[in-house]
Amino acid sequence: MITVKNFVNGNFVSVEETIEDINPATGEIIANIPRSKANDVEEAVHAAETARNSWSNLSLDERRGWLEKIANALESRSEDIAKLESLDTGKPIKLARAVDAARSVANFRFFADFSKDYTEEKFEMDDATNHVIFKPVGIAGLITPWNLPLYLLSWKIAPAIVMGNTVVAKPSELTPLTANLLAEVIHDVGLPAGVVNIVHGLGHEAGQTIVAHPKVNLISFTGGTITGKKVAETASPMFKKLSLELGGKNATIVLDDADLDSAIPEIARSGFLNQGQVCLCGSRILISNNIWDKFIEKFVNFIDGMKVGDPSSDESDLGALVSFAHRDKVESYIHLAQREGGEILCGGERPNLASPFDKGAFLRPTVISNLDYQSRTATEEIFGPVVTLHPFESEEEAIEMANCTDYGLAGSVWTSDLVRGKKISEKIETGMVWVNTWLHRDLRVPFGGVKDSGVGTEGGRWSLGFFSQPVNICVKD
Ligand code: TXE
């Protein structure tokens, strides 16, 4: 049993009440974590405020050096990250190693390196020079979800602190363990006290208190669209800098000239990576009528062969969903799909697993066809191992179908004609589109959605811009 404490002002501190943390693959309680209240958040904000001046007075190079130290120390604990992430989320350990552990280290290393040129911009006039400098915003409130816990927390902490802000972060109460590991790493490397504070607890308590705190100047939130609306309702009238990375219902468009043998494993990855619990997952697959039968046969065969089970086994392609409540939600969408006339081509039920995994929140990967593309199942975010298939006649129809949801995060197009692929991508109303690939990330590029998928853009210089305040100093010659 792991005991998790808050990390405030460089110390690990207990709070009065705790919450149980459950391993969703077995139902076992694995940790007790703090249920922080307003006074606990207050202490963290006070620590962040006290550390503000000295941290922002360090040079950019000095702060970059701290990021490198954190990256190296995190890297030496990569296997611990993978194990804890797999235990806490139910995801396969091979995924936690390749994605969660690797990317968490890479985030610190990337921003340490990439920020070196983000110093000052100059705009000359005939008789004056404008110097644009980048100041810290102040105290950053960072709120993160359970699907990619340390990956997303480090994606926010690294640019926030390198630009001179101090941080109060609240990880998801469902997956607190790797945030705790990061606190240990930060403690071990000796980062100045109060620069990063981590407060555990419930969203409507600790999370809401951070968002509403008058001394927290900036909020970066990743999570569900409904929660994002609540965060915006609180933060916007307080004129806080706000970034909301919310949900998606991303379309995967398969044109008739796609090379199905190479595309299908990638389309399957895009539908089912992390049990379909990635905001970028391609959960609506739009398929040209000309290849509909061929696609279905190959795709369903591939998905049926995916192995669901013990997350610690290298054999498992899918592990457990993050919680029993979340599996209930995903299953309720499978039932809705049946009521909406959908035909389940594979999955749709829980797998038969041996003890202790018979008690876990597992679900077989599910493929559904025969649904109207405007049905609720095909337009609402399910965030689980469920994809729907829809035929189209023409490119125009595919684009109309892709754009018919309230979301606008990502999408992918599969074709052997790259010009055609790029042309279609330009018409898709999302923040990101991949052609013949998916989740192929370059950390320098903008990341963010349109419509109900959020506001604000992170990634590369967009993150550095968000976590800093540009100030123009115009000097007359
Ligand atoms: O996330 P929440 P939930 C989607 C997905 C999922 C749905 C709900 O569809 O089924 O959202 O998931 C904190 N003020 N995504 O309910 O509530 C919370 O403690 C401040 C997509 O589990 O959005 C956690 O730290 N904070 C998504 C974080 O918000 C609050 C990833 C996210 O939790 C709060 C996760 C409040 N009032 C779910 N209420 C993605 N975009 O990747 C909650 N929180």
Short mmCIF file of C-alpha atoms and ligand atoms in Angstrom, two decimals:
data_model
loop_
_atom_site.label_atom_id
_atom_site.label_comp_id
_atom_site.label_asym_id
_atom_site.label_seq_id
_atom_site.Cartn_x
_atom_site.Cartn_y
_atom_site.Cartn_z
CA MET A 1 0.00 0.00 0.00
CA ILE A 2 1.43 3.35 -1.08
CA THR A 3 0.85 6.50 0.97
CA VAL A 4 0.77 9.62 -1.14
CA LYS A 5 1.22 13.08 0.39
CA ASN A 6 0.94 16.57 -1.01
CA PHE A 7 4.21 18.20 -2.06
CA VAL A 8 4.20 21.77 -0.83
CA ASN A 9 7.15 24.13 -0.39
CA GLY A 10 9.60 21.27 -0.92
CA ASN A 11 8.04 19.07 1.80
CA PHE A 12 5.73 16.07 1.75
CA VAL A 13 2.70 16.94 3.86
CA SER A 14 -0.31 14.91 5.01
CA VAL A 15 -3.83 16.23 5.10
CA GLU A 16 -6.74 15.23 7.33
CA GLU A 17 -8.88 13.18 4.92
CA THR A 18 -7.80 10.65 2.33
CA ILE A 19 -9.21 9.03 -0.82
CA GLU A 20 -8.63 5.43 -1.88
CA ASP A 21 -6.77 4.85 -5.12
CA ILE A 22 -7.83 1.67 -6.92
CA ASN A 23 -6.03 -0.55 -9.42
CA PRO A 24 -8.70 -0.89 -12.11
CA ALA A 25 -7.24 -4.16 -13.40
CA THR A 26 -7.98 -5.98 -10.12
CA GLY A 27 -10.20 -3.72 -8.01
CA GLU A 28 -7.57 -3.68 -5.25
CA ILE A 29 -6.85 -0.57 -3.20
CA ILE A 30 -3.26 0.41 -3.95
CA ALA A 31 -2.84 3.78 -2.25
CA ASN A 32 -4.34 6.39 0.01
CA ILE A 33 -4.07 9.90 -1.30
CA PRO A 34 -4.82 13.28 0.26
CA ARG A 35 -8.29 14.74 -0.13
CA SER A 36 -7.05 18.32 -0.05
CA LYS A 37 -9.36 21.12 1.00
CA ALA A 38 -9.23 24.89 0.55
CA ASN A 39 -6.68 25.40 3.35
CA ASP A 40 -4.32 22.83 1.75
CA VAL A 41 -4.54 24.61 -1.60
CA GLU A 42 -3.98 27.90 0.23
CA GLU A 43 -0.68 26.58 1.64
CA ALA A 44 0.44 25.52 -1.83
CA VAL A 45 -0.46 28.90 -3.35
CA HIS A 46 1.41 30.64 -0.52
CA ALA A 47 4.50 28.52 -1.23
CA ALA A 48 4.26 29.28 -4.96
CA GLU A 49 3.91 32.98 -4.22
CA THR A 50 6.88 33.04 -1.87
CA ALA A 51 9.07 31.28 -4.47
CA ARG A 52 7.99 33.53 -7.35
CA ASN A 53 10.54 36.31 -7.15
CA SER A 54 13.69 34.29 -6.69
CA TRP A 55 12.65 31.75 -9.35
CA SER A 56 11.78 34.35 -11.96
CA ASN A 57 15.03 36.20 -11.19
CA LEU A 58 17.10 33.20 -12.24
CA SER A 59 18.34 33.40 -15.81
CA LEU A 60 16.58 31.35 -18.48
CA ASP A 61 19.74 29.22 -18.73
CA GLU A 62 19.67 28.48 -15.01
CA ARG A 63 16.04 27.40 -15.20
CA ARG A 64 16.80 25.30 -18.28
CA GLY A 65 19.51 23.59 -16.25
CA TRP A 66 16.92 22.61 -13.64
CA LEU A 67 14.72 21.06 -16.34
CA GLU A 68 17.68 19.01 -17.55
CA LYS A 69 18.34 17.79 -14.01
CA ILE A 70 14.70 16.77 -13.62
CA ALA A 71 14.76 15.01 -17.02
CA ASN A 72 17.87 13.00 -16.09
CA ALA A 73 16.53 12.03 -12.68
CA LEU A 74 13.16 11.06 -14.17
CA GLU A 75 14.87 9.01 -16.85
CA SER A 76 16.71 7.00 -14.22
CA ARG A 77 13.27 6.07 -12.83
CA SER A 78 11.66 5.22 -16.19
CA GLU A 79 10.79 1.67 -15.19
CA ASP A 80 9.17 2.92 -11.94
CA ILE A 81 7.11 5.39 -13.97
CA ALA A 82 5.94 2.63 -16.31
CA LYS A 83 5.04 0.27 -13.46
CA LEU A 84 3.15 2.89 -11.46
CA GLU A 85 1.33 4.22 -14.50
CA SER A 86 0.26 0.72 -15.51
CA LEU A 87 -0.87 -0.09 -11.96
CA ASP A 88 -2.81 3.15 -11.57
CA THR A 89 -4.47 3.38 -14.99
CA GLY A 90 -4.74 -0.29 -16.00
CA LYS A 91 -2.85 0.37 -19.25
CA PRO A 92 -0.43 -2.24 -20.65
CA ILE A 93 3.07 -1.84 -19.25
CA LYS A 94 4.59 -1.93 -22.75
CA LEU A 95 2.54 1.16 -23.60
CA ALA A 96 3.45 2.86 -20.32
CA ARG A 97 7.13 2.27 -21.10
CA ALA A 98 7.01 3.40 -24.73
CA VAL A 99 4.64 6.34 -24.33
CA ASP A 100 4.16 7.54 -20.76
CA ALA A 101 7.66 7.11 -19.32
CA ALA A 102 9.50 8.11 -22.49
CA ARG A 103 7.39 11.19 -23.19
CA SER A 104 7.50 12.47 -19.60
CA VAL A 105 11.29 12.59 -19.75
CA ALA A 106 11.19 13.99 -23.30
CA ASN A 107 8.88 16.84 -22.24
CA PHE A 108 11.41 18.22 -19.73
CA ARG A 109 14.30 17.70 -22.15
CA PHE A 110 12.43 19.26 -25.06
CA PHE A 111 11.46 22.45 -23.23
CA ALA A 112 14.94 22.74 -21.70
CA ASP A 113 16.39 22.78 -25.19
CA PHE A 114 13.65 24.51 -27.19
CA SER A 115 13.32 27.51 -24.84
CA LYS A 116 16.94 28.59 -25.28
CA ASP A 117 16.06 30.84 -28.22
CA TYR A 118 12.87 32.19 -26.68
CA THR A 119 14.39 35.31 -25.16
CA GLU A 120 13.66 38.59 -26.86
CA GLU A 121 12.28 39.79 -30.19
CA LYS A 122 13.15 43.12 -31.80
CA PHE A 123 11.07 45.24 -34.19
CA GLU A 124 12.97 48.19 -35.64
CA MET A 125 11.20 51.44 -36.61
CA ASP A 126 12.78 54.39 -38.41
CA ASP A 127 13.39 56.18 -35.14
CA ALA A 128 12.97 53.57 -32.42
CA THR A 129 13.50 49.94 -31.47
CA ASN A 130 10.82 47.73 -29.93
CA HIS A 131 12.15 45.12 -27.55
CA VAL A 132 9.61 42.39 -26.82
CA ILE A 133 10.57 40.53 -23.67
CA PHE A 134 8.81 37.52 -22.15
CA LYS A 135 7.96 37.77 -18.47
CA PRO A 136 6.50 34.98 -16.34
CA VAL A 137 2.74 35.14 -15.88
CA GLY A 138 2.96 34.32 -12.15
CA ILE A 139 1.42 31.31 -10.46
CA ALA A 140 0.23 28.61 -12.86
CA GLY A 141 -2.65 26.32 -11.83
CA LEU A 142 -2.28 23.04 -13.73
CA ILE A 143 -5.08 20.48 -13.77
CA THR A 144 -4.55 17.15 -15.48
CA PRO A 145 -6.59 14.01 -16.31
CA TRP A 146 -6.12 10.29 -15.81
CA ASN A 147 -5.48 8.97 -19.31
CA LEU A 148 -1.83 10.04 -19.67
CA PRO A 149 -1.06 11.18 -16.14
CA LEU A 150 2.64 12.07 -16.03
CA TYR A 151 2.86 12.67 -19.79
CA LEU A 152 0.33 15.51 -19.54
CA LEU A 153 1.49 16.85 -16.18
CA SER A 154 5.09 17.16 -17.41
CA TRP A 155 3.83 18.72 -20.67
CA LYS A 156 2.50 21.60 -18.56
CA ILE A 157 5.04 21.82 -15.70
CA ALA A 158 8.11 21.95 -17.96
CA PRO A 159 7.15 25.04 -20.05
CA ALA A 160 5.53 26.70 -17.01
CA ILE A 161 8.66 26.64 -14.86
CA VAL A 162 11.17 27.24 -17.65
CA MET A 163 9.39 30.54 -18.40
CA GLY A 164 9.76 31.54 -14.74
CA ASN A 165 6.33 30.73 -13.32
CA THR A 166 5.75 28.79 -10.13
CA VAL A 167 3.19 26.02 -10.11
CA VAL A 168 0.30 24.55 -8.14
CA ALA A 169 -0.70 21.31 -9.87
CA LYS A 170 -3.57 18.92 -9.23
CA PRO A 171 -3.35 15.52 -10.89
CA SER A 172 -6.41 13.35 -11.39
CA GLU A 173 -7.58 11.70 -8.20
CA LEU A 174 -7.87 8.46 -10.18
CA THR A 175 -4.17 8.35 -11.11
CA PRO A 176 -2.00 10.20 -8.58
CA LEU A 177 1.00 7.87 -8.35
CA THR A 178 3.35 9.23 -11.00
CA ALA A 179 2.73 12.84 -9.94
CA ASN A 180 3.97 11.66 -6.56
CA LEU A 181 7.01 10.11 -8.24
CA LEU A 182 7.68 13.44 -9.96
CA ALA A 183 7.48 15.16 -6.55
CA GLU A 184 10.09 12.71 -5.24
CA VAL A 185 12.33 13.44 -8.22
CA ILE A 186 11.94 17.20 -7.77
CA HIS A 187 12.72 16.80 -4.07
CA ASP A 188 15.79 14.65 -4.81
CA VAL A 189 17.29 17.02 -7.37
CA GLY A 190 16.75 19.91 -4.92
CA LEU A 191 14.62 22.22 -7.07
CA PRO A 192 14.09 25.41 -5.01
CA ALA A 193 11.18 24.96 -2.59
CA GLY A 194 7.80 26.23 -3.72
CA VAL A 195 8.53 26.27 -7.46
CA VAL A 196 6.45 23.13 -8.03
CA ASN A 197 3.69 22.26 -5.57
CA ILE A 198 1.46 19.23 -6.06
CA VAL A 199 -1.88 19.05 -4.33
CA HIS A 200 -3.98 15.88 -4.56
CA GLY A 201 -7.72 15.72 -4.25
CA LEU A 202 -11.10 15.90 -5.91
CA GLY A 203 -11.88 18.11 -8.88
CA HIS A 204 -14.80 20.01 -7.40
CA GLU A 205 -12.82 20.62 -4.17
CA ALA A 206 -9.06 21.06 -4.66
CA GLY A 207 -9.36 21.59 -8.43
CA GLN A 208 -12.09 24.19 -8.18
CA THR A 209 -10.22 26.00 -5.35
CA ILE A 210 -7.10 26.32 -7.53
CA VAL A 211 -9.13 27.61 -10.49
CA ALA A 212 -10.96 30.16 -8.30
CA HIS A 213 -7.94 31.31 -6.30
CA PRO A 214 -7.33 35.02 -6.93
CA LYS A 215 -3.55 34.61 -6.73
CA VAL A 216 -3.43 31.91 -9.42
CA ASN A 217 -2.88 33.87 -12.63
CA LEU A 218 -3.09 31.17 -15.27
CA ILE A 219 -4.99 27.92 -15.67
CA SER A 220 -3.98 25.11 -17.98
CA PHE A 221 -6.57 22.34 -17.93
CA THR A 222 -6.80 19.03 -19.80
CA GLY A 223 -9.92 16.97 -19.24
CA GLY A 224 -13.53 16.54 -20.25
CA THR A 225 -15.50 19.22 -22.11
CA ILE A 226 -18.15 19.54 -19.37
CA THR A 227 -15.49 20.10 -16.71
CA GLY A 228 -13.70 22.50 -19.06
CA LYS A 229 -16.87 24.62 -19.23
CA LYS A 230 -16.97 24.83 -15.42
CA VAL A 231 -13.31 25.81 -15.32
CA ALA A 232 -13.94 28.54 -17.92
CA GLU A 233 -16.99 29.82 -16.03
CA THR A 234 -14.81 30.43 -12.98
CA ALA A 235 -11.54 31.53 -14.57
CA SER A 236 -12.77 33.74 -17.45
CA PRO A 237 -14.49 36.47 -15.39
CA MET A 238 -11.31 36.63 -13.29
CA PHE A 239 -9.36 37.37 -16.53
CA LYS A 240 -6.97 34.48 -15.98
CA LYS A 241 -4.90 33.24 -18.85
CA LEU A 242 -6.68 30.05 -19.85
CA SER A 243 -5.89 27.01 -21.93
CA LEU A 244 -8.43 24.19 -22.21
CA GLU A 245 -7.49 20.94 -23.92
CA LEU A 246 -10.77 19.04 -24.01
CA GLY A 247 -12.32 16.03 -25.68
CA GLY A 248 -12.55 14.85 -29.25
CA LYS A 249 -14.59 12.65 -31.58
CA ASN A 250 -12.02 12.33 -34.27
CA ALA A 251 -12.70 11.04 -37.76
CA THR A 252 -10.46 8.60 -39.58
CA ILE A 253 -11.12 8.94 -43.33
CA VAL A 254 -10.14 5.91 -45.41
CA LEU A 255 -10.11 6.69 -49.15
CA ASP A 256 -10.48 3.99 -51.79
CA ASP A 257 -6.81 4.21 -52.81
CA ALA A 258 -5.48 3.54 -49.26
CA ASP A 259 -3.02 0.71 -48.82
CA LEU A 260 -5.12 -1.28 -46.37
CA ASP A 261 -2.41 -3.74 -45.34
CA SER A 262 -0.19 -1.01 -43.98
CA ALA A 263 -3.06 1.28 -42.86
CA ILE A 264 -5.16 -1.15 -40.82
CA PRO A 265 -2.69 -1.74 -37.94
CA GLU A 266 -2.28 2.04 -37.62
CA ILE A 267 -6.03 2.71 -37.84
CA ALA A 268 -6.49 0.06 -35.14
CA ARG A 269 -3.83 1.80 -33.02
CA SER A 270 -5.61 5.11 -33.51
CA GLY A 271 -8.92 3.60 -32.36
CA PHE A 272 -7.73 1.52 -29.44
CA LEU A 273 -4.46 2.91 -28.04
CA ASN A 274 -4.72 3.16 -24.25
CA GLN A 275 -8.11 1.35 -24.49
CA GLY A 276 -9.36 4.23 -26.67
CA GLN A 277 -8.78 6.68 -23.82
CA VAL A 278 -6.76 9.28 -25.73
CA CYS A 279 -8.42 12.53 -26.75
CA LEU A 280 -6.90 12.09 -30.24
CA CYS A 281 -8.26 8.58 -30.81
CA GLY A 282 -9.96 8.03 -34.16
CA SER A 283 -13.28 6.70 -32.90
CA ARG A 284 -15.30 7.30 -36.10
CA ILE A 285 -13.94 5.51 -39.14
CA LEU A 286 -15.34 6.85 -42.41
CA ILE A 287 -14.73 4.42 -45.26
CA SER A 288 -15.13 4.81 -49.02
CA ASN A 289 -18.02 2.66 -50.27
CA ASN A 290 -15.69 1.20 -52.93
CA ILE A 291 -13.62 -0.59 -50.27
CA TRP A 292 -16.26 -1.01 -47.54
CA ASP A 293 -16.51 -4.84 -47.60
CA LYS A 294 -12.77 -5.37 -47.96
CA PHE A 295 -12.03 -2.91 -45.14
CA ILE A 296 -14.55 -4.42 -42.73
CA GLU A 297 -13.28 -7.94 -43.28
CA LYS A 298 -9.63 -7.03 -42.68
CA PHE A 299 -10.29 -4.55 -39.88
CA VAL A 300 -12.65 -6.72 -37.81
CA ASN A 301 -10.28 -9.64 -38.21
CA PHE A 302 -7.41 -7.51 -36.91
CA ILE A 303 -9.35 -6.10 -33.94
CA ASP A 304 -10.69 -9.53 -32.99
CA GLY A 305 -7.09 -10.69 -32.70
CA MET A 306 -6.13 -8.01 -30.18
CA LYS A 307 -5.38 -9.41 -26.74
CA VAL A 308 -7.04 -7.94 -23.66
CA GLY A 309 -5.71 -8.82 -20.24
CA ASP A 310 -3.02 -8.57 -17.55
CA PRO A 311 -1.50 -5.08 -18.00
CA SER A 312 1.89 -6.29 -16.76
CA SER A 313 2.14 -8.85 -19.59
CA ASP A 314 3.95 -7.88 -22.77
CA GLU A 315 1.34 -9.97 -24.62
CA SER A 316 -1.53 -7.62 -23.77
CA ASP A 317 -2.58 -5.12 -26.42
CA LEU A 318 -5.30 -3.66 -24.20
CA GLY A 319 -5.46 -3.44 -20.42
CA ALA A 320 -8.27 -2.28 -18.15
CA LEU A 321 -10.24 0.95 -18.46
CA VAL A 322 -9.36 3.56 -15.86
CA SER A 323 -12.23 2.83 -13.45
CA PHE A 324 -15.39 0.79 -13.01
CA ALA A 325 -17.51 3.93 -13.33
CA HIS A 326 -15.82 4.73 -16.62
CA ARG A 327 -16.42 1.20 -17.93
CA ASP A 328 -20.11 1.61 -16.98
CA LYS A 329 -20.18 4.81 -19.05
CA VAL A 330 -18.54 3.13 -22.04
CA GLU A 331 -20.88 0.12 -21.79
CA SER A 332 -23.87 2.47 -21.63
CA TYR A 333 -22.79 3.77 -25.06
CA ILE A 334 -22.64 0.20 -26.41
CA HIS A 335 -26.23 -0.28 -25.21
CA LEU A 336 -27.20 3.06 -26.73
CA ALA A 337 -25.63 2.00 -30.03
CA GLN A 338 -27.82 -1.14 -30.02
CA ARG A 339 -30.92 0.97 -29.39
CA GLU A 340 -29.85 3.27 -32.23
CA GLY A 341 -29.77 0.28 -34.60
CA GLY A 342 -26.03 -0.40 -34.52
CA GLU A 343 -24.62 -3.80 -35.39
CA ILE A 344 -21.77 -5.01 -33.17
CA LEU A 345 -19.17 -6.59 -35.46
CA CYS A 346 -16.81 -7.56 -32.65
CA GLY A 347 -16.38 -6.99 -28.92
CA GLY A 348 -19.22 -5.32 -27.07
CA GLU A 349 -18.66 -7.44 -23.96
CA ARG A 350 -16.27 -8.06 -21.10
CA PRO A 351 -13.50 -10.62 -21.70
CA ASN A 352 -13.26 -13.83 -19.66
CA LEU A 353 -10.09 -13.41 -17.64
CA ALA A 354 -8.54 -15.47 -14.86
CA SER A 355 -8.28 -14.16 -11.29
CA PRO A 356 -7.44 -11.48 -10.22
CA PHE A 357 -8.29 -9.81 -13.55
CA ASP A 358 -11.82 -11.25 -13.56
CA LYS A 359 -12.58 -8.42 -11.13
CA GLY A 360 -11.02 -5.72 -13.31
CA ALA A 361 -12.61 -3.03 -15.49
CA PHE A 362 -11.85 -4.74 -18.81
CA LEU A 363 -13.81 -4.51 -22.03
CA ARG A 364 -13.14 -6.13 -25.40
CA PRO A 365 -12.35 -3.80 -28.30
CA THR A 366 -15.64 -3.07 -29.96
CA VAL A 367 -16.47 -2.26 -33.57
CA ILE A 368 -19.97 -1.09 -34.48
CA SER A 369 -21.49 -0.45 -37.92
CA ASN A 370 -24.90 0.44 -39.30
CA LEU A 371 -25.28 3.63 -37.26
CA ASP A 372 -26.37 6.96 -38.66
CA TYR A 373 -23.28 9.18 -38.72
CA GLN A 374 -25.29 11.79 -36.82
CA SER A 375 -26.42 9.34 -34.11
CA ARG A 376 -25.44 10.03 -30.51
CA THR A 377 -23.04 7.08 -30.46
CA ALA A 378 -21.27 8.44 -33.53
CA THR A 379 -21.05 12.06 -32.35
CA GLU A 380 -20.55 11.99 -28.55
CA GLU A 381 -17.19 11.27 -26.95
CA ILE A 382 -17.14 7.72 -25.54
CA PHE A 383 -13.45 7.69 -24.59
CA GLY A 384 -13.18 3.92 -24.56
CA PRO A 385 -12.39 0.93 -26.82
CA VAL A 386 -15.33 1.54 -29.15
CA VAL A 387 -15.21 2.65 -32.78
CA THR A 388 -18.04 3.14 -35.24
CA LEU A 389 -17.78 2.54 -39.02
CA HIS A 390 -19.59 4.66 -41.62
CA PRO A 391 -19.55 4.42 -45.44
CA PHE A 392 -19.24 7.46 -47.73
CA GLU A 393 -19.75 7.95 -51.48
CA SER A 394 -17.65 11.03 -52.21
CA GLU A 395 -14.87 13.15 -50.70
CA GLU A 396 -17.40 15.94 -50.08
CA GLU A 397 -19.59 13.57 -48.11
CA ALA A 398 -16.60 12.33 -46.07
CA ILE A 399 -15.67 15.91 -45.18
CA GLU A 400 -19.24 16.75 -44.20
CA MET A 401 -19.38 13.66 -41.99
CA ALA A 402 -16.00 14.42 -40.42
CA ASN A 403 -17.15 17.93 -39.52
CA CYS A 404 -20.57 17.02 -38.15
CA THR A 405 -19.69 16.82 -34.44
CA ASP A 406 -19.38 19.58 -31.84
CA TYR A 407 -15.74 18.56 -31.37
CA GLY A 408 -12.77 19.67 -33.44
CA LEU A 409 -9.59 18.17 -32.09
CA ALA A 410 -7.90 15.88 -34.62
CA GLY A 411 -8.38 13.52 -37.53
CA SER A 412 -6.55 11.35 -40.02
CA VAL A 413 -6.77 10.64 -43.75
CA TRP A 414 -5.54 7.42 -45.39
CA THR A 415 -4.70 7.48 -49.10
CA SER A 416 -1.88 6.70 -51.50
CA ASP A 417 -2.36 10.15 -53.09
CA LEU A 418 -0.59 12.57 -50.74
CA VAL A 419 -1.83 15.68 -52.57
CA ARG A 420 -5.42 14.49 -52.27
CA GLY A 421 -4.80 13.63 -48.59
CA LYS A 422 -3.49 17.11 -47.81
CA LYS A 423 -6.33 18.80 -49.72
CA ILE A 424 -8.95 16.91 -47.74
CA SER A 425 -7.08 17.59 -44.47
CA GLU A 426 -7.34 21.33 -45.08
CA LYS A 427 -11.15 21.04 -45.10
CA ILE A 428 -11.40 19.18 -41.81
CA GLU A 429 -12.37 21.51 -38.95
CA THR A 430 -9.89 20.38 -36.31
CA GLY A 431 -6.62 21.59 -34.82
CA MET A 432 -4.60 18.65 -36.16
CA VAL A 433 -4.80 16.21 -39.05
CA TRP A 434 -2.48 13.32 -39.88
CA VAL A 435 -2.12 11.80 -43.36
CA ASN A 436 -1.18 8.08 -43.45
CA THR A 437 -0.16 8.19 -39.80
CA TRP A 438 -1.60 8.98 -36.39
CA LEU A 439 -0.25 10.51 -33.18
CA HIS A 440 3.04 11.12 -34.94
CA ARG A 441 4.17 13.94 -32.66
CA ASP A 442 6.75 16.64 -33.19
CA LEU A 443 6.79 18.62 -29.93
CA ARG A 444 7.49 21.87 -31.81
CA VAL A 445 4.11 21.96 -33.59
CA PRO A 446 0.86 23.50 -32.31
CA PHE A 447 -1.41 21.19 -30.32
CA GLY A 448 -5.00 22.15 -29.56
CA GLY A 449 -8.55 21.91 -30.74
CA VAL A 450 -11.33 24.08 -32.13
CA LYS A 451 -15.08 24.09 -31.34
CA ASP A 452 -15.88 22.12 -28.14
CA SER A 453 -12.39 20.62 -28.08
CA GLY A 454 -11.07 23.65 -26.29
CA VAL A 455 -9.41 27.02 -26.48
CA GLY A 456 -5.74 27.86 -26.60
CA THR A 457 -2.83 26.10 -28.19
CA GLU A 458 0.06 24.32 -26.55
CA GLY A 459 3.23 22.78 -27.97
CA GLY A 460 6.59 24.34 -28.88
CA ARG A 461 6.56 28.14 -28.99
CA TRP A 462 2.80 28.16 -28.36
CA SER A 463 3.40 26.67 -24.90
CA LEU A 464 6.21 29.12 -24.20
CA GLY A 465 3.94 31.96 -25.35
CA PHE A 466 1.06 30.79 -23.19
CA PHE A 467 3.23 30.44 -20.10
CA SER A 468 4.73 33.92 -20.51
CA GLN A 469 3.58 37.51 -20.82
CA PRO A 470 5.05 39.43 -23.77
CA VAL A 471 5.95 42.99 -22.83
CA ASN A 472 7.00 45.57 -25.41
CA ILE A 473 9.60 48.17 -24.50
CA CYS A 474 9.82 50.84 -27.20
CA VAL A 475 13.11 52.76 -27.05
CA LYS A 476 13.28 55.99 -29.10
CA ASP A 477 16.67 56.50 -30.79
O1 TXE B 1 -12.61 14.02 -16.33
P1 TXE B 1 -12.59 15.44 -15.69
P2 TXE B 1 -13.52 12.76 -16.01
C1 TXE B 1 -13.30 13.11 -21.16
C2 TXE B 1 -13.81 11.71 -21.40
C3 TXE B 1 -14.30 11.31 -20.06
C4 TXE B 1 -14.90 12.62 -19.59
C5 TXE B 1 -15.02 12.77 -18.11
O2 TXE B 1 -14.90 11.74 -22.29
O3 TXE B 1 -15.27 10.30 -20.11
O4 TXE B 1 -13.99 13.58 -20.05
O5 TXE B 1 -13.85 12.32 -17.48
C6 TXE B 1 -10.40 17.79 -12.42
N1 TXE B 1 -12.62 22.26 -11.27
N2 TXE B 1 -11.88 13.18 -20.90
O6 TXE B 1 -14.77 13.13 -15.30
O7 TXE B 1 -13.63 15.57 -14.63
C7 TXE B 1 -10.30 16.33 -12.10
O8 TXE B 1 -10.09 16.13 -10.72
C8 TXE B 1 -11.33 21.96 -11.48
C9 TXE B 1 -11.09 13.66 -21.98
O9 TXE B 1 -12.71 11.77 -15.35
O10 TXE B 1 -12.58 16.42 -16.77
C10 TXE B 1 -9.13 15.91 -12.95
O11 TXE B 1 -7.91 16.29 -12.33
N3 TXE B 1 -10.88 20.73 -11.78
C11 TXE B 1 -9.74 14.06 -21.52
C12 TXE B 1 -9.34 16.75 -14.22
O12 TXE B 1 -10.20 17.82 -13.82
C13 TXE B 1 -11.80 19.76 -11.87
C14 TXE B 1 -9.10 13.23 -20.49
C15 TXE B 1 -10.00 16.00 -15.39
O13 TXE B 1 -11.18 15.39 -14.93
C16 TXE B 1 -13.16 20.01 -11.67
C17 TXE B 1 -10.02 12.84 -19.45
C18 TXE B 1 -13.55 21.32 -11.35
N4 TXE B 1 -14.84 21.65 -11.16
C19 TXE B 1 -11.37 12.79 -19.71
N5 TXE B 1 -13.83 18.84 -11.84
C20 TXE B 1 -8.78 14.51 -22.60
N6 TXE B 1 -9.05 15.65 -23.21
O14 TXE B 1 -7.77 13.88 -22.86
C21 TXE B 1 -12.92 17.89 -12.14
N7 TXE B 1 -11.68 18.44 -12.15
#
